[in-house]
mmCIF file of C-alpha atoms and ligand atoms in Angstrom:
data_model
loop_
_atom_site.group_PDB
_atom_site.id
_atom_site.type_symbol
_atom_site.label_atom_id
_atom_site.label_comp_id
_atom_site.label_asym_id
_atom_site.label_seq_id
_atom_site.Cartn_x
_atom_site.Cartn_y
_atom_site.Cartn_z
ATOM 1 C CA MET A 1 -27.054 121.610 189.890
ATOM 2 C CA ASN A 2 -27.285 118.215 187.724
ATOM 3 C CA GLU A 3 -23.683 116.938 187.368
ATOM 4 C CA PRO A 4 -22.930 116.037 183.438
ATOM 5 C CA GLN A 5 -23.979 112.896 182.796
ATOM 6 C CA PRO A 6 -20.604 110.633 180.667
ATOM 7 C CA THR A 7 -21.596 109.817 177.369
ATOM 8 C CA PRO A 8 -22.207 106.184 177.398
ATOM 9 C CA ARG A 9 -19.450 103.769 175.674
ATOM 10 C CA GLN A 10 -20.972 102.574 172.629
ATOM 11 C CA PRO A 11 -20.942 98.223 173.080
ATOM 12 C CA LEU A 12 -17.631 97.200 170.834
ATOM 13 C CA THR A 13 -15.248 100.130 173.819
ATOM 14 C CA GLU A 14 -16.832 98.329 176.704
ATOM 15 C CA LEU A 15 -16.146 94.762 175.152
ATOM 16 C CA ILE A 16 -12.217 96.385 175.565
ATOM 17 C CA HIS A 17 -12.936 98.629 178.719
ATOM 18 C CA HIS A 18 -15.624 97.760 180.729
ATOM 19 C CA PRO A 19 -14.903 98.232 184.522
ATOM 20 C CA TYR A 20 -16.263 94.851 185.400
ATOM 21 C CA GLN A 21 -13.253 93.663 187.569
ATOM 22 C CA PRO A 22 -13.534 89.879 189.911
ATOM 23 C CA PRO A 23 -13.140 90.040 193.239
ATOM 24 C CA PRO A 24 -9.869 89.498 195.055
ATOM 25 C CA GLY A 25 -8.914 86.687 196.332
ATOM 26 C CA PHE A 26 -9.505 83.739 194.553
ATOM 27 C CA GLN A 27 -7.012 80.720 195.256
ATOM 28 C CA ALA A 28 -6.657 77.620 193.588
ATOM 29 C CA PRO A 29 -3.741 75.030 194.038
ATOM 30 C CA GLN A 30 -1.517 76.558 190.657
ATOM 31 C CA PRO A 31 -0.408 80.221 190.147
ATOM 32 C CA ALA A 32 -2.231 82.308 187.221
ATOM 33 C CA VAL A 33 -1.054 82.575 184.072
ATOM 34 C CA HIS A 34 0.026 85.999 182.771
ATOM 35 C CA LYS A 35 0.021 87.145 179.360
ATOM 36 C CA ALA A 36 1.797 90.029 177.905
ATOM 37 C CA SER A 37 3.534 91.483 175.234
ATOM 38 C CA THR A 38 2.352 94.853 176.525
ATOM 39 C CA VAL A 39 1.914 95.707 179.968
ATOM 40 C CA VAL A 40 0.136 99.067 181.001
ATOM 41 C CA PHE A 41 0.876 101.732 183.054
ATOM 42 C CA ALA A 42 -0.907 103.984 185.773
ATOM 43 C CA ASN A 43 0.657 107.046 184.226
ATOM 44 C CA THR A 44 3.658 108.818 182.681
ATOM 45 C CA ALA A 45 5.505 109.300 185.472
ATOM 46 C CA ALA A 46 4.813 105.375 186.552
ATOM 47 C CA MET A 47 6.083 104.418 183.348
ATOM 48 C CA ARG A 48 9.012 106.901 182.595
ATOM 49 C CA SER A 49 10.928 105.922 185.918
ATOM 50 C CA ARG A 50 10.369 102.038 185.736
ATOM 51 C CA ASP A 51 13.529 100.750 185.328
ATOM 52 C CA TRP A 52 13.164 97.120 183.515
ATOM 53 C CA ARG A 53 15.773 95.638 185.340
ATOM 54 C CA SER A 54 13.891 95.857 188.554
ATOM 55 C CA ARG A 55 11.847 92.836 189.634
ATOM 56 C CA GLN A 56 9.571 95.234 192.156
ATOM 57 C CA GLY A 57 7.002 96.178 189.276
ATOM 58 C CA TYR A 58 6.970 94.755 185.166
ATOM 59 C CA THR A 59 7.408 97.015 181.956
ATOM 60 C CA TYR A 60 7.788 94.735 179.207
ATOM 61 C CA GLY A 61 6.458 91.116 178.694
ATOM 62 C CA LEU A 62 9.748 90.693 177.986
ATOM 63 C CA HIS A 63 10.910 91.675 180.911
ATOM 64 C CA GLY A 64 8.653 89.287 183.091
ATOM 65 C CA THR A 65 5.374 88.390 184.379
ATOM 66 C CA PRO A 66 4.487 87.200 187.544
ATOM 67 C CA THR A 67 3.790 84.004 185.601
ATOM 68 C CA THR A 68 7.477 83.999 184.663
ATOM 69 C CA PHE A 69 8.639 85.236 187.495
ATOM 70 C CA THR A 70 7.161 82.763 190.118
ATOM 71 C CA LEU A 71 8.478 80.427 188.147
ATOM 72 C CA GLU A 72 11.858 81.419 188.260
ATOM 73 C CA GLU A 73 11.786 81.730 192.000
ATOM 74 C CA ARG A 74 10.687 78.286 192.534
ATOM 75 C CA LEU A 75 13.781 77.657 190.500
ATOM 76 C CA CYS A 76 16.560 79.651 192.493
ATOM 77 C CA HIS A 77 14.637 77.551 195.091
ATOM 78 C CA LEU A 78 15.473 74.475 193.737
ATOM 79 C CA GLU A 79 19.181 75.009 192.125
ATOM 80 C CA GLY A 80 20.582 76.905 194.883
ATOM 81 C CA GLY A 81 20.318 80.219 193.117
ATOM 82 C CA LEU A 82 19.511 83.903 193.681
ATOM 83 C CA GLN A 83 17.988 85.164 190.363
ATOM 84 C CA CYS A 84 17.336 83.736 187.372
ATOM 85 C CA LEU A 85 16.287 84.207 183.857
ATOM 86 C CA LEU A 86 13.893 81.749 181.712
ATOM 87 C CA VAL A 87 14.963 81.145 178.015
ATOM 88 C CA PRO A 88 13.058 79.576 174.790
ATOM 89 C CA SER A 89 15.255 76.420 175.191
ATOM 90 C CA GLY A 90 18.199 74.405 176.912
ATOM 91 C CA LEU A 91 20.152 75.366 173.756
ATOM 92 C CA ALA A 92 19.263 79.135 174.028
ATOM 93 C CA ALA A 93 20.154 79.325 177.955
ATOM 94 C CA LEU A 94 23.622 78.053 176.893
ATOM 95 C CA ALA A 95 24.352 80.670 173.512
ATOM 96 C CA ASN A 96 22.895 83.618 176.596
ATOM 97 C CA VAL A 97 25.926 82.700 179.197
ATOM 98 C CA ALA A 98 28.223 82.571 176.063
ATOM 99 C CA LEU A 99 27.109 85.458 174.362
ATOM 100 C CA ALA A 100 26.507 87.869 177.269
ATOM 101 C CA LEU A 101 30.000 87.423 178.555
ATOM 102 C CA LEU A 102 32.515 86.583 175.758
ATOM 103 C CA LYS A 103 33.939 89.350 173.533
ATOM 104 C CA THR A 104 36.960 88.987 170.609
ATOM 105 C CA GLY A 105 40.391 88.107 172.229
ATOM 106 C CA ASP A 106 38.784 86.053 174.842
ATOM 107 C CA GLU A 107 38.424 81.752 175.133
ATOM 108 C CA VAL A 108 36.469 80.160 176.313
ATOM 109 C CA LEU A 109 37.161 75.781 177.800
ATOM 110 C CA MET A 110 34.746 72.926 177.629
ATOM 111 C CA PRO A 111 34.434 69.581 178.126
ATOM 112 C CA ASP A 112 35.833 66.914 175.457
ATOM 113 C CA ASN A 113 32.226 65.368 176.052
ATOM 114 C CA ALA A 114 29.970 68.267 175.943
ATOM 115 C CA TYR A 115 27.133 68.659 174.999
ATOM 116 C CA GLY A 116 27.336 68.414 170.994
ATOM 117 C CA PRO A 117 25.316 71.771 170.321
ATOM 118 C CA ASN A 118 27.251 73.801 172.646
ATOM 119 C CA LYS A 119 30.600 72.402 170.552
ATOM 120 C CA ALA A 120 28.741 73.354 167.409
ATOM 121 C CA LEU A 121 28.217 77.258 169.346
ATOM 122 C CA ALA A 122 32.160 77.478 169.705
ATOM 123 C CA GLU A 123 32.561 76.642 166.469
ATOM 124 C CA GLY A 124 30.215 78.446 164.743
ATOM 125 C CA GLU A 125 29.233 81.613 165.682
ATOM 126 C CA LEU A 126 31.807 82.317 168.930
ATOM 127 C CA ALA A 127 35.119 81.145 166.544
ATOM 128 C CA ARG A 128 33.754 83.708 163.942
ATOM 129 C CA TRP A 129 33.471 86.654 166.203
ATOM 130 C CA GLY A 130 37.250 85.670 167.288
ATOM 131 C CA ILE A 131 36.844 83.797 170.655
ATOM 132 C CA THR A 132 38.482 80.355 170.775
ATOM 133 C CA HIS A 133 38.286 77.675 172.681
ATOM 134 C CA GLN A 134 40.036 74.116 173.471
ATOM 135 C CA TRP A 135 38.147 70.627 175.093
ATOM 136 C CA TYR A 136 39.455 69.686 177.359
ATOM 137 C CA ASP A 137 39.476 65.903 179.161
ATOM 138 C CA PRO A 138 36.593 65.960 181.789
ATOM 139 C CA LEU A 139 38.270 63.656 183.764
ATOM 140 C CA SER A 140 41.681 65.416 184.173
ATOM 141 C CA VAL A 141 41.775 68.046 186.522
ATOM 142 C CA ASP A 142 45.706 68.708 185.062
ATOM 143 C CA ASP A 143 44.596 69.140 181.674
ATOM 144 C CA LEU A 144 42.475 71.283 182.449
ATOM 145 C CA ALA A 145 44.707 73.471 184.390
ATOM 146 C CA ARG A 146 47.467 73.192 182.258
ATOM 147 C CA ARG A 147 44.284 74.745 179.680
ATOM 148 C CA LEU A 148 43.595 78.355 181.503
ATOM 149 C CA GLY A 149 45.510 80.846 180.277
ATOM 150 C CA PRO A 150 45.112 84.856 180.265
ATOM 151 C CA ARG A 151 42.658 84.512 177.971
ATOM 152 C CA THR A 152 40.632 82.204 179.001
ATOM 153 C CA ARG A 153 37.351 83.295 180.489
ATOM 154 C CA LEU A 154 34.655 81.331 180.528
ATOM 155 C CA VAL A 155 34.858 77.392 181.535
ATOM 156 C CA TRP A 156 32.027 74.773 180.561
ATOM 157 C CA LEU A 157 31.419 72.009 182.878
ATOM 158 C CA GLU A 158 29.021 69.238 182.785
ATOM 159 C CA ALA A 159 28.243 66.321 185.111
ATOM 160 C CA PRO A 160 28.230 63.713 183.691
ATOM 161 C CA GLY A 161 28.751 64.454 180.517
ATOM 162 C CA SER A 162 26.711 63.770 177.385
ATOM 163 C CA VAL A 163 26.313 60.416 175.846
ATOM 164 C CA THR A 164 29.006 58.606 177.441
ATOM 165 C CA MET A 165 28.346 59.663 181.008
ATOM 166 C CA GLU A 166 31.795 60.906 182.720
ATOM 167 C CA PHE A 167 31.527 61.987 185.357
ATOM 168 C CA PRO A 168 33.485 64.543 186.941
ATOM 169 C CA ASP A 169 35.615 65.866 190.297
ATOM 170 C CA LEU A 170 33.286 69.190 189.354
ATOM 171 C CA PRO A 171 34.987 70.786 193.037
ATOM 172 C CA ALA A 172 38.436 70.302 191.752
ATOM 173 C CA LEU A 173 37.679 71.752 188.349
ATOM 174 C CA THR A 174 35.662 74.174 190.096
ATOM 175 C CA ARG A 175 38.748 75.140 192.389
ATOM 176 C CA VAL A 176 41.192 75.384 189.131
ATOM 177 C CA CYS A 177 39.084 78.252 187.275
ATOM 178 C CA ARG A 178 38.092 79.673 190.513
ATOM 179 C CA GLU A 179 41.871 80.364 191.880
ATOM 180 C CA HIS A 180 42.617 81.320 187.617
ATOM 181 C CA GLY A 181 40.147 83.920 188.302
ATOM 182 C CA ALA A 182 37.477 82.358 184.600
ATOM 183 C CA LEU A 183 34.243 82.226 185.504
ATOM 184 C CA VAL A 184 32.438 78.923 185.714
ATOM 185 C CA ALA A 185 29.510 77.837 184.088
ATOM 186 C CA LEU A 186 27.654 74.148 184.614
ATOM 187 C CA ASP A 187 25.375 72.735 182.009
ATOM 188 C CA ASN A 188 23.854 71.028 185.281
ATOM 189 C CA THR A 189 20.505 69.069 183.041
ATOM 190 C CA TRP A 190 21.685 66.005 184.419
ATOM 191 C CA GLY A 191 21.742 67.069 187.798
ATOM 192 C CA ALA A 192 18.131 69.342 187.524
ATOM 193 C CA GLY A 193 19.273 70.486 190.866
ATOM 194 C CA LEU A 194 18.158 67.718 192.726
ATOM 195 C CA ALA A 195 21.585 65.324 192.713
ATOM 196 C CA PHE A 196 23.773 68.230 193.856
ATOM 197 C CA ASN A 197 23.728 71.925 194.930
ATOM 198 C CA PRO A 198 25.749 73.639 191.668
ATOM 199 C CA PHE A 199 26.238 76.655 193.911
ATOM 200 C CA ASP A 200 27.480 74.377 197.019
ATOM 201 C CA LEU A 201 30.311 71.796 195.970
ATOM 202 C CA GLY A 202 31.173 70.729 199.432
ATOM 203 C CA GLU A 203 32.938 73.463 200.770
ATOM 204 C CA GLY A 204 30.541 76.594 200.596
ATOM 205 C CA TRP A 205 31.187 78.061 197.300
ATOM 206 C CA GLY A 206 30.348 76.398 193.367
ATOM 207 C CA VAL A 207 29.868 77.210 190.327
ATOM 208 C CA ASP A 208 28.927 81.077 189.128
ATOM 209 C CA ILE A 209 26.221 79.992 186.822
ATOM 210 C CA SER A 210 23.681 77.125 186.248
ATOM 211 C CA ALA A 211 21.943 76.714 183.012
ATOM 212 C CA HIS A 212 19.205 73.675 182.592
ATOM 213 C CA ALA A 213 17.196 72.277 180.098
ATOM 214 C CA LEU A 214 14.031 73.160 181.842
ATOM 215 C CA THR A 215 13.006 70.610 178.746
ATOM 216 C CA LYS A 216 13.796 67.822 180.609
ATOM 217 C CA TYR A 217 12.725 67.154 183.946
ATOM 218 C CA PRO A 218 11.362 70.794 185.366
ATOM 219 C CA SER A 219 8.671 69.598 182.408
ATOM 220 C CA GLY A 220 8.836 66.625 182.174
ATOM 221 C CA GLY A 221 6.426 65.838 179.505
ATOM 222 C CA GLY A 222 8.857 65.632 176.311
ATOM 223 C CA ASP A 223 5.904 68.786 175.146
ATOM 224 C CA VAL A 224 7.782 72.349 176.128
ATOM 225 C CA LEU A 225 11.295 73.567 175.563
ATOM 226 C CA MET A 226 12.583 75.991 177.353
ATOM 227 C CA GLY A 227 15.750 77.080 179.603
ATOM 228 C CA SER A 228 16.879 78.848 183.296
ATOM 229 C CA VAL A 229 20.142 80.665 183.048
ATOM 230 C CA ILE A 230 20.897 81.168 187.497
ATOM 231 C CA THR A 231 23.664 82.729 189.497
ATOM 232 C CA ARG A 232 24.083 83.736 193.341
ATOM 233 C CA ASP A 233 25.359 87.851 192.086
ATOM 234 C CA GLU A 234 23.774 90.302 191.063
ATOM 235 C CA ALA A 235 26.220 92.133 189.088
ATOM 236 C CA LEU A 236 26.868 88.704 187.225
ATOM 237 C CA HIS A 237 22.883 88.347 186.784
ATOM 238 C CA LEU A 238 22.296 92.005 185.250
ATOM 239 C CA ARG A 239 25.149 91.024 182.551
ATOM 240 C CA LEU A 240 23.180 88.128 181.573
ATOM 241 C CA LYS A 241 20.013 89.810 181.383
ATOM 242 C CA GLY A 242 21.044 93.020 179.610
ATOM 243 C CA CYS A 243 22.541 90.510 176.511
ATOM 244 C CA HIS A 244 18.377 88.342 176.855
ATOM 245 C CA MET A 245 16.909 92.268 176.817
ATOM 246 C CA ARG A 246 18.957 92.968 173.937
ATOM 247 C CA LEU A 247 18.199 89.368 172.091
ATOM 248 C CA GLY A 248 14.902 88.780 172.787
ATOM 249 C CA LEU A 249 15.005 86.112 174.632
ATOM 250 C CA GLY A 250 11.317 85.497 175.950
ATOM 251 C CA VAL A 251 9.217 82.287 177.029
ATOM 252 C CA GLY A 252 5.213 81.763 176.568
ATOM 253 C CA ALA A 253 2.973 81.914 179.887
ATOM 254 C CA ASN A 254 1.593 78.854 178.433
ATOM 255 C CA ASP A 255 5.008 76.870 178.544
ATOM 256 C CA VAL A 256 6.128 78.265 181.998
ATOM 257 C CA GLU A 257 2.305 77.151 183.278
ATOM 258 C CA THR A 258 3.252 73.527 181.367
ATOM 259 C CA VAL A 259 6.715 74.012 183.777
ATOM 260 C CA LEU A 260 4.644 75.104 186.672
ATOM 261 C CA ARG A 261 2.452 72.169 187.053
ATOM 262 C CA SER A 262 4.921 69.847 186.733
ATOM 263 C CA LEU A 263 7.876 70.913 188.665
ATOM 264 C CA PRO A 264 5.969 69.599 192.306
ATOM 265 C CA SER A 265 6.491 66.178 191.435
ATOM 266 C CA ILE A 266 10.014 66.295 189.726
ATOM 267 C CA ALA A 267 12.079 65.059 192.938
ATOM 268 C CA LEU A 268 9.029 61.794 192.696
ATOM 269 C CA ARG A 269 9.719 61.204 188.820
ATOM 270 C CA TYR A 270 13.495 62.089 188.731
ATOM 271 C CA ARG A 271 13.829 59.453 191.274
ATOM 272 C CA ALA A 272 11.829 57.151 189.610
ATOM 273 C CA HIS A 273 13.058 57.384 186.457
ATOM 274 C CA ASP A 274 16.542 57.045 188.367
ATOM 275 C CA GLN A 275 15.497 53.654 190.088
ATOM 276 C CA ALA A 276 14.118 52.453 187.291
ATOM 277 C CA ALA A 277 17.789 53.377 184.934
ATOM 278 C CA ARG A 278 20.100 51.671 187.871
ATOM 279 C CA THR A 279 17.651 48.578 187.814
ATOM 280 C CA LEU A 280 18.261 48.224 183.758
ATOM 281 C CA ALA A 281 21.769 49.507 183.626
ATOM 282 C CA ARG A 282 22.894 46.803 185.890
ATOM 283 C CA TRP A 283 21.003 44.014 183.769
ATOM 284 C CA LEU A 284 22.461 45.293 181.121
ATOM 285 C CA GLN A 285 25.710 44.409 182.368
ATOM 286 C CA GLN A 286 25.108 41.009 182.551
ATOM 287 C CA ARG A 287 24.266 40.838 179.023
ATOM 288 C CA SER A 288 27.209 39.011 177.459
ATOM 289 C CA GLU A 289 25.573 42.239 174.205
ATOM 290 C CA VAL A 290 27.275 44.739 176.012
ATOM 291 C CA VAL A 291 31.106 45.192 176.722
ATOM 292 C CA GLN A 292 30.731 48.636 179.151
ATOM 293 C CA VAL A 293 27.762 50.527 180.720
ATOM 294 C CA LEU A 294 27.756 53.811 181.437
ATOM 295 C CA HIS A 295 26.266 54.721 184.446
ATOM 296 C CA PRO A 296 27.668 57.253 186.788
ATOM 297 C CA ALA A 297 26.296 55.455 189.731
ATOM 298 C CA LEU A 298 27.265 52.215 188.920
ATOM 299 C CA PRO A 299 30.545 50.926 190.635
ATOM 300 C CA GLY A 300 33.924 50.571 187.281
ATOM 301 C CA ALA A 301 31.907 53.791 185.345
ATOM 302 C CA PRO A 302 34.067 56.697 184.665
ATOM 303 C CA GLY A 303 34.371 58.942 187.109
ATOM 304 C CA HIS A 304 32.023 56.908 189.389
ATOM 305 C CA ALA A 305 34.099 57.935 192.463
ATOM 306 C CA HIS A 306 33.709 61.509 191.736
ATOM 307 C CA TRP A 307 29.639 60.942 191.906
ATOM 308 C CA GLN A 308 29.413 58.878 194.463
ATOM 309 C CA ALA A 309 31.728 61.939 196.645
ATOM 310 C CA LEU A 310 29.044 64.823 195.457
ATOM 311 C CA CYS A 311 26.052 62.433 194.757
ATOM 312 C CA GLY A 312 26.219 59.889 196.895
ATOM 313 C CA HIS A 313 25.319 60.842 200.185
ATOM 314 C CA VAL A 314 21.506 62.159 199.077
ATOM 315 C CA GLU A 315 18.226 59.759 198.960
ATOM 316 C CA GLY A 316 19.675 58.017 202.485
ATOM 317 C CA GLY A 317 22.741 57.162 200.326
ATOM 318 C CA THR A 318 21.297 55.393 197.431
ATOM 319 C CA GLY A 319 22.451 58.615 195.852
ATOM 320 C CA ALA A 320 20.976 60.399 193.276
ATOM 321 C CA ALA A 321 20.959 60.232 189.387
ATOM 322 C CA ALA A 322 19.429 60.991 186.004
ATOM 323 C CA GLY A 323 17.098 58.433 184.521
ATOM 324 C CA LEU A 324 19.794 57.725 181.868
ATOM 325 C CA PHE A 325 22.711 55.524 180.629
ATOM 326 C CA SER A 326 24.838 54.039 177.715
ATOM 327 C CA VAL A 327 26.000 50.639 177.096
ATOM 328 C CA LEU A 328 28.972 50.301 174.198
ATOM 329 C CA LEU A 329 27.542 47.266 172.118
ATOM 330 C CA ASP A 330 30.433 44.017 170.747
ATOM 331 C CA PRO A 331 32.752 45.982 168.289
ATOM 332 C CA ARG A 332 31.685 42.864 166.315
ATOM 333 C CA TYR A 333 28.240 43.426 165.510
ATOM 334 C CA SER A 334 28.502 45.687 162.800
ATOM 335 C CA PRO A 335 26.330 48.921 162.488
ATOM 336 C CA ALA A 336 23.683 47.450 160.731
ATOM 337 C CA GLN A 337 23.215 45.124 163.958
ATOM 338 C CA VAL A 338 23.218 47.703 165.514
ATOM 339 C CA ASP A 339 20.420 49.464 163.945
ATOM 340 C CA ALA A 340 18.425 46.550 163.660
ATOM 341 C CA PHE A 341 18.489 46.189 168.281
ATOM 342 C CA CYS A 342 17.300 50.377 168.471
ATOM 343 C CA ASP A 343 14.447 49.256 165.475
ATOM 344 C CA ALA A 344 13.024 45.918 167.276
ATOM 345 C CA LEU A 345 12.784 48.292 170.571
ATOM 346 C CA GLN A 346 8.569 48.656 171.059
ATOM 347 C CA LEU A 347 8.677 50.978 174.282
ATOM 348 C CA PHE A 348 11.556 52.478 173.292
ATOM 349 C CA LYS A 349 11.443 55.135 170.767
ATOM 350 C CA LEU A 350 13.543 56.718 169.407
ATOM 351 C CA GLY A 351 14.126 60.559 169.843
ATOM 352 C CA TYR A 352 16.550 62.756 170.891
ATOM 353 C CA SER A 353 16.320 64.799 174.638
ATOM 354 C CA TRP A 354 14.897 63.355 177.406
ATOM 355 C CA GLY A 355 12.895 63.288 180.426
ATOM 356 C CA GLY A 356 9.302 62.780 179.255
ATOM 357 C CA PRO A 357 7.596 59.608 180.170
ATOM 358 C CA ILE A 358 8.617 57.741 177.386
ATOM 359 C CA SER A 359 11.454 55.243 177.106
ATOM 360 C CA LEU A 360 14.337 56.777 174.628
ATOM 361 C CA VAL A 361 17.044 55.417 172.012
ATOM 362 C CA VAL A 362 19.530 56.835 170.592
ATOM 363 C CA PRO A 363 22.619 55.128 168.612
ATOM 364 C CA TYR A 364 25.473 57.528 167.962
ATOM 365 C CA ASP A 365 28.936 57.396 166.517
ATOM 366 C CA LEU A 366 31.320 58.210 169.085
ATOM 367 C CA ALA A 367 33.995 58.749 166.815
ATOM 368 C CA SER A 368 32.436 62.032 165.305
ATOM 369 C CA MET A 369 31.341 63.652 168.701
ATOM 370 C CA ARG A 370 34.757 63.025 170.364
ATOM 371 C CA GLN A 371 37.941 65.190 169.472
ATOM 372 C CA GLN A 372 40.642 64.034 172.251
ATOM 373 C CA PRO A 373 41.024 60.191 172.820
ATOM 374 C CA THR A 374 38.539 58.048 175.239
ATOM 375 C CA PRO A 375 41.294 55.198 176.856
ATOM 376 C CA HIS A 376 38.043 54.827 179.387
ATOM 377 C CA LEU A 377 35.806 54.042 176.847
ATOM 378 C CA GLN A 378 35.929 50.450 175.929
ATOM 379 C CA PRO A 379 35.890 49.583 171.804
ATOM 380 C CA GLY A 380 31.977 49.349 170.664
ATOM 381 C CA HIS A 381 29.046 50.449 169.189
ATOM 382 C CA LEU A 382 27.543 53.471 170.980
ATOM 383 C CA VAL A 383 23.813 53.321 172.992
ATOM 384 C CA ARG A 384 22.299 55.909 174.766
ATOM 385 C CA PHE A 385 19.265 55.078 177.013
ATOM 386 C CA SER A 386 16.692 57.547 178.102
ATOM 387 C CA VAL A 387 14.280 55.790 180.963
ATOM 388 C CA GLY A 388 11.259 56.758 181.366
ATOM 389 C CA LEU A 389 8.320 55.699 183.640
ATOM 390 C CA GLU A 390 6.898 53.179 182.367
ATOM 391 C CA ALA A 391 7.023 49.701 184.651
ATOM 392 C CA VAL A 392 10.747 48.750 184.944
ATOM 393 C CA ALA A 393 10.200 44.710 184.088
ATOM 394 C CA ASP A 394 8.486 46.097 180.818
ATOM 395 C CA LEU A 395 10.716 47.820 179.794
ATOM 396 C CA GLN A 396 13.588 45.003 180.439
ATOM 397 C CA ALA A 397 11.309 42.817 178.772
ATOM 398 C CA ASP A 398 11.864 44.990 175.475
ATOM 399 C CA LEU A 399 15.237 45.036 175.765
ATOM 400 C CA ALA A 400 15.040 41.731 175.708
ATOM 401 C CA GLN A 401 12.907 40.382 173.370
ATOM 402 C CA ALA A 402 15.397 43.283 171.083
ATOM 403 C CA LEU A 403 18.828 42.435 171.980
ATOM 404 C CA ALA A 404 17.819 38.550 170.861
ATOM 405 C CA HIS A 405 16.267 39.438 167.861
ATOM 406 C CA ALA A 406 18.937 41.792 166.450
ATOM 407 C CA LEU A 407 22.616 40.449 168.034
ATOM 408 C CA PRO A 408 23.187 36.717 167.543
ATOM 409 C CA ALA A 409 25.229 35.233 170.489
ATOM 410 C CA LEU A 410 28.888 35.796 169.358
HETATM 411 C C1 PLP B 9 18.246 68.742 175.851
HETATM 412 C C2 PLP B 9 20.184 69.210 176.229
HETATM 413 C C3 PLP B 9 19.970 70.823 176.270
HETATM 414 C C4 PLP B 9 19.727 71.915 175.321
HETATM 415 O O1 PLP B 9 18.232 71.677 175.820
HETATM 416 P P1 PLP B 9 16.919 71.870 174.671
HETATM 417 O O2 PLP B 9 16.211 72.745 175.377
HETATM 418 O O3 PLP B 9 16.775 70.704 173.851
HETATM 419 O O4 PLP B 9 17.390 73.612 173.923
HETATM 420 C C5 PLP B 9 21.300 71.049 176.495
HETATM 421 N N1 PLP B 9 22.251 70.100 178.098
HETATM 422 C C6 PLP B 9 22.041 69.409 178.236
HETATM 423 C C7 PLP B 9 22.815 68.596 178.937
HETATM 424 C C8 PLP B 9 20.502 68.845 177.835
HETATM 425 O O5 PLP B 9 21.169 67.683 177.776
#
């Protein structure tokens, strides 16, 4: 009656299939990092019945792991959404929206101050595929309303716009799009889910889609690229998710881990970036080299009243804003002097992107970025600052020495 003993497996096989399971119940501050391309199924029936779209289980690394699901849930909570997709960059989030929703013959509207590469996508691939675009004046609801037509399928919003920082009337822009029946997508990178709620712009409704460059504040390190696409409508989410799957947009578990690790401190960091940026922006307002400071929380800045209405009640009445602002330097300086000012900065490094601990500066050529006139901007040289987490007194001293070094009194 001896049971046949299984043939002992060889060590090489046991290196892969050893039955040891660590005890369950491990708890630690950070969630586990699950890495997979392949996900294994208990049996063929489980494999066949598995629907890759359902979040009740796992099918393949691209379609979700416990690690990506965890970040998605937390980001939904941050932004007030119900469904989330993770993509390899903020730009991929913008592209995912466009490619999922637009077809030949459709039109997309974008503010003239939209994130540059999003405009380039419209002028590049979308135009080649017969999808037309128009740029609207972000400070004019009437201008947007005039441009909405029978082919308008998608309207982008950005608050504030990239580099020139005009804060639009988001509730009013969203309302005209909804009345027209166009889908509304917001690039919510600046607000980050902290400055305002994109899905409730005051009357219980908001945008259809919030795209977020997690590269910025959710990462907070200047070392990760990632994006998210958040919705509150399951059918819209599934449409975006189908495109996401067919394009093979996935994120690496270690990058997700980095964002999960930074996320708990996002509100503290956002507030610190905001306070320092406002201190420096106000100080620069007093400087004779500067003709205009573009920061939506400063009275007089383009769209300030819209910022005040949407974000002004946050943080006990001081309002919330990110750590970004731009200045226009006196047009009598030469471009070479402006470059010399940027080069003379020691703590502010020359670099794109923002949201990390290091302060950054970029000189921009406004004329090449805009298709429409900008009467709300003074003539001058545009320089954008991203304020990091250094001591604000040191940053102010750095600005002062670079101004003194490169920009003589006029
Ligand atoms: C940085 C940024 C993006 C793109 O994010 P990446 O991760 O760098 O691709 C999109 N929109 C805005 C407003 C941004 O600032």
